[in-house]
Amino acid sequence: MNNPHAPFDPKSEPDCPLTLHDAVARVLDRLSERDTRIIAHLPETGLEELNRYELGADIRKRFALWRGNRALMAACGALNPEDASLEIIRAVWERLRAG
């Protein structure tokens, strides 16, 4: 990642996901086995809590949502970084529950 305060530029940050599918894959790659089990067994109402704290904050930072990764926000159907990270977490949760 470049300057954490600079606007997002997909050309200079090719490793940053632009699609929901890629974002989910990257989150799943980073989750520990323990975290994977915890998330898979959460009720849907627990996803907001994940988004509010560590996992959501990490997603917003690593995926440049705060800096304007509009392609990823659009792919998530979101108008702001918090809603985008929640949709990514929800998609991760759904994938884990599907097996």
Coordinates of N, CA and C in Angstrom, one line a residue:
M1 N 0.8 -1.2 0.0 CA 0.0 0.0 0.0 C 0.9 1.2 0.0
N2 N 0.5 2.2 -0.7 CA 1.2 3.5 -0.8 C 0.8 4.3 0.4
N3 N 0.9 5.6 0.3 CA 0.6 6.6 1.4 C -0.9 6.3 1.8
P4 N -1.1 6.0 3.1 CA -2.4 5.7 3.6 C -3.4 6.9 3.5
H5 N -2.9 8.1 3.2 CA -3.8 9.2 3.1 C -4.0 9.7 1.7
A6 N -3.3 9.1 0.8 CA -3.5 9.5 -0.6 C -4.7 8.8 -1.2
P7 N -5.4 9.5 -2.1 CA -6.6 8.9 -2.8 C -6.2 7.6 -3.5
F8 N -7.1 6.7 -3.5 CA -6.9 5.4 -4.1 C -6.7 5.5 -5.6
D9 N -5.7 4.8 -6.1 CA -5.4 4.8 -7.5 C -5.2 3.3 -7.9
P10 N -6.1 2.7 -8.6 CA -6.0 1.3 -8.9 C -4.8 0.9 -9.7
K11 N -4.3 1.9 -10.5 CA -3.1 1.6 -11.3 C -1.8 1.5 -10.5
S12 N -1.8 2.2 -9.4 CA -0.6 2.1 -8.5 C -0.7 1.1 -7.4
E13 N -2.0 0.5 -7.3 CA -2.2 -0.5 -6.3 C -2.9 -1.7 -6.9
P14 N -2.2 -2.4 -7.8 CA -2.9 -3.5 -8.5 C -3.3 -4.7 -7.6
D15 N -2.8 -4.8 -6.4 CA -3.1 -5.9 -5.5 C -4.4 -5.6 -4.7
C16 N -4.9 -4.4 -4.8 CA -6.1 -4.1 -4.1 C -7.4 -4.6 -4.8
P17 N -8.2 -5.4 -4.2 CA -9.4 -5.9 -4.9 C -10.4 -4.9 -5.4
L18 N -10.9 -5.1 -6.6 CA -11.9 -4.2 -7.2 C -13.3 -4.9 -7.3
T19 N -13.3 -6.2 -6.9 CA -14.6 -6.9 -7.0 C -14.9 -7.6 -5.7
L20 N -16.1 -7.9 -5.4 CA -16.5 -8.5 -4.2 C -15.9 -9.9 -4.1
H21 N -15.9 -10.6 -5.2 CA -15.3 -12.0 -5.3 C -13.9 -11.9 -4.9
D22 N -13.1 -11.0 -5.4 CA -11.7 -10.9 -5.0 C -11.5 -10.5 -3.6
A23 N -12.3 -9.6 -3.1 CA -12.2 -9.2 -1.7 C -12.5 -10.4 -0.8
V24 N -13.5 -11.1 -1.1 CA -13.9 -12.3 -0.2 C -12.7 -13.3 -0.2
A25 N -12.1 -13.6 -1.4 CA -11.0 -14.5 -1.5 C -9.8 -14.0 -0.6
R26 N -9.6 -12.7 -0.6 CA -8.4 -12.2 0.1 C -8.7 -12.3 1.6
V27 N -9.9 -12.0 2.0 CA -10.3 -12.1 3.5 C -10.1 -13.6 3.9
L28 N -10.7 -14.5 3.1 CA -10.6 -15.9 3.5 C -9.1 -16.4 3.6
D29 N -8.3 -15.9 2.7 CA -6.9 -16.3 2.7 C -6.2 -15.8 4.0
R30 N -6.6 -14.8 4.6 CA -6.0 -14.2 5.8 C -6.6 -14.7 7.1
L31 N -7.7 -15.3 7.1 CA -8.4 -15.8 8.3 C -7.7 -17.0 8.9
S32 N -7.5 -17.0 10.2 CA -7.0 -18.2 10.8 C -8.1 -19.3 10.9
E33 N -7.7 -20.5 11.1 CA -8.7 -21.6 11.2 C -9.7 -21.3 12.3
R34 N -9.2 -20.8 13.4 CA -10.1 -20.5 14.5 C -11.1 -19.4 14.2
D35 N -10.6 -18.3 13.5 CA -11.5 -17.2 13.1 C -12.5 -17.7 12.1
T36 N -12.1 -18.6 11.2 CA -13.0 -19.2 10.2 C -14.1 -19.9 10.9
R37 N -13.8 -20.7 11.9 CA -14.9 -21.4 12.6 C -15.8 -20.5 13.3
I38 N -15.3 -19.5 14.0 CA -16.1 -18.5 14.7 C -17.0 -17.8 13.8
I39 N -16.5 -17.3 12.7 CA -17.4 -16.5 11.8 C -18.5 -17.4 11.2
A40 N -18.1 -18.6 10.8 CA -19.1 -19.6 10.2 C -20.2 -19.9 11.1
H41 N -20.0 -19.9 12.4 CA -21.0 -20.2 13.4 C -21.7 -19.0 14.0
L42 N -21.4 -17.8 13.6 CA -22.1 -16.6 14.1 C -23.5 -16.5 13.5
P43 N -24.4 -16.0 14.3 CA -25.7 -15.7 13.7 C -25.6 -14.5 12.8
E44 N -26.4 -14.3 11.9 CA -26.3 -13.1 11.0 C -26.3 -11.8 11.7
T45 N -26.9 -11.7 12.9 CA -26.9 -10.5 13.7 C -25.6 -10.2 14.2
G46 N -24.6 -11.1 14.3 CA -23.3 -10.9 14.7 C -22.4 -10.2 13.7
L47 N -22.8 -10.1 12.5 CA -22.0 -9.6 11.4 C -21.7 -8.1 11.6
E48 N -22.7 -7.4 12.1 CA -22.6 -5.9 12.4 C -21.4 -5.7 13.4
E49 N -21.3 -6.5 14.4 CA -20.3 -6.4 15.4 C -18.9 -6.6 14.8
L50 N -18.8 -7.6 13.9 CA -17.5 -7.9 13.2 C -17.1 -6.6 12.4
N51 N -18.1 -6.0 11.7 CA -17.9 -4.9 10.9 C -17.4 -3.7 11.7
R52 N -18.0 -3.5 12.8 CA -17.8 -2.3 13.6 C -16.3 -2.3 14.2
Y53 N -15.8 -3.5 14.4 CA -14.5 -3.5 15.1 C -13.4 -4.1 14.2
E54 N -12.6 -4.9 14.7 CA -11.3 -5.3 14.0 C -11.4 -5.8 12.6
L55 N -12.3 -6.7 12.3 CA -12.3 -7.2 10.9 C -12.8 -6.2 9.9
G56 N -13.8 -5.4 10.2 CA -14.3 -4.4 9.4 C -13.3 -3.3 9.2
A57 N -12.7 -2.9 10.2 CA -11.6 -1.8 10.1 C -10.5 -2.3 9.3
D58 N -10.1 -3.5 9.4 CA -9.0 -4.1 8.6 C -9.4 -4.1 7.1
I59 N -10.6 -4.5 6.8 CA -11.0 -4.5 5.4 C -11.0 -3.1 4.9
R60 N -11.6 -2.2 5.6 CA -11.7 -0.8 5.1 C -10.3 -0.2 4.8
K61 N -9.3 -0.6 5.7 CA -8.0 -0.1 5.5 C -7.2 -0.8 4.4
R62 N -7.2 -2.1 4.4 CA -6.4 -2.9 3.5 C -7.0 -2.8 2.0
F63 N -8.3 -2.6 1.9 CA -8.9 -2.6 0.6 C -9.1 -1.2 0.1
A64 N -8.5 -0.2 0.8 CA -8.6 1.2 0.4 C -10.0 1.8 0.3
L65 N -10.9 1.3 1.1 CA -12.2 1.8 1.1 C -12.3 3.2 1.6
W66 N -11.5 3.5 2.6 CA -11.5 4.9 3.2 C -10.9 5.9 2.2
R67 N -10.0 5.4 1.3 CA -9.4 6.2 0.4 C -10.1 6.3 -1.0
G68 N -11.2 5.7 -1.1 CA -12.0 5.9 -2.3 C -12.0 4.8 -3.3
N69 N -11.9 3.5 -2.9 CA -11.9 2.4 -3.8 C -13.4 2.2 -4.3
R70 N -13.8 3.1 -5.2 CA -15.2 3.2 -5.6 C -15.6 2.0 -6.4
A71 N -14.6 1.3 -7.1 CA -15.0 0.1 -7.8 C -15.4 -1.0 -6.9
L72 N -14.7 -1.1 -5.8 CA -15.1 -2.2 -4.8 C -16.4 -1.8 -4.1
M73 N -16.6 -0.5 -3.8 CA -17.8 -0.1 -3.1 C -19.0 -0.4 -4.1
A74 N -18.8 0.0 -5.3 CA -19.9 -0.3 -6.3 C -20.2 -1.8 -6.4
A75 N -19.1 -2.6 -6.4 CA -19.3 -4.0 -6.5 C -20.1 -4.6 -5.4
C76 N -20.0 -3.9 -4.2 CA -20.7 -4.3 -3.0 C -22.0 -3.7 -2.9
G77 N -22.4 -2.8 -3.9 CA -23.7 -2.2 -3.8 C -23.7 -1.2 -2.7
A78 N -22.6 -0.6 -2.3 CA -22.5 0.3 -1.1 C -22.1 1.7 -1.5
L79 N -22.6 2.6 -0.7 CA -22.3 4.0 -1.0 C -21.2 4.6 0.0
N80 N -20.8 3.8 1.0 CA -19.8 4.2 1.9 C -19.0 3.0 2.3
P81 N -17.8 3.3 2.9 CA -16.9 2.2 3.3 C -17.4 1.2 4.3
E82 N -18.2 1.7 5.3 CA -18.8 0.8 6.3 C -19.7 -0.2 5.7
D83 N -20.6 0.3 4.8 CA -21.5 -0.6 4.2 C -20.8 -1.6 3.2
A84 N -19.8 -1.2 2.6 CA -19.0 -2.1 1.7 C -18.3 -3.2 2.5
S85 N -17.7 -2.8 3.6 CA -17.0 -3.8 4.5 C -18.0 -4.8 5.0
L86 N -19.2 -4.3 5.4 CA -20.3 -5.2 5.9 C -20.7 -6.2 4.8
E87 N -20.8 -5.8 3.6 CA -21.2 -6.7 2.5 C -20.1 -7.7 2.2
I88 N -18.8 -7.3 2.4 CA -17.7 -8.2 2.2 C -17.8 -9.3 3.3
I89 N -18.0 -8.8 4.6 CA -18.1 -9.7 5.7 C -19.3 -10.7 5.5
R90 N -20.4 -10.2 5.1 CA -21.6 -11.0 4.8 C -21.3 -12.1 3.8
A91 N -20.6 -11.7 2.7 CA -20.2 -12.6 1.6 C -19.3 -13.7 2.2
V92 N -18.3 -13.3 3.0 CA -17.4 -14.3 3.6 C -18.2 -15.2 4.5
W93 N -19.1 -14.7 5.3 CA -19.9 -15.5 6.2 C -20.7 -16.5 5.4
E94 N -21.4 -16.1 4.3 CA -22.2 -16.9 3.5 C -21.3 -18.0 2.8
R95 N -20.1 -17.7 2.4 CA -19.3 -18.7 1.8 C -18.9 -19.7 2.8
L96 N -18.5 -19.3 4.0 CA -18.1 -20.2 5.1 C -19.3 -21.2 5.4
R97 N -20.5 -20.6 5.5 CA -21.6 -21.4 5.9 C -22.0 -22.4 4.8
A98 N -21.7 -22.0 3.6 CA -22.1 -22.9 2.4 C -21.1 -24.1 2.4
G99 N -20.0 -24.0 3.1 CA -19.1 -25.1 3.2 C -18.0 -25.0 2.2

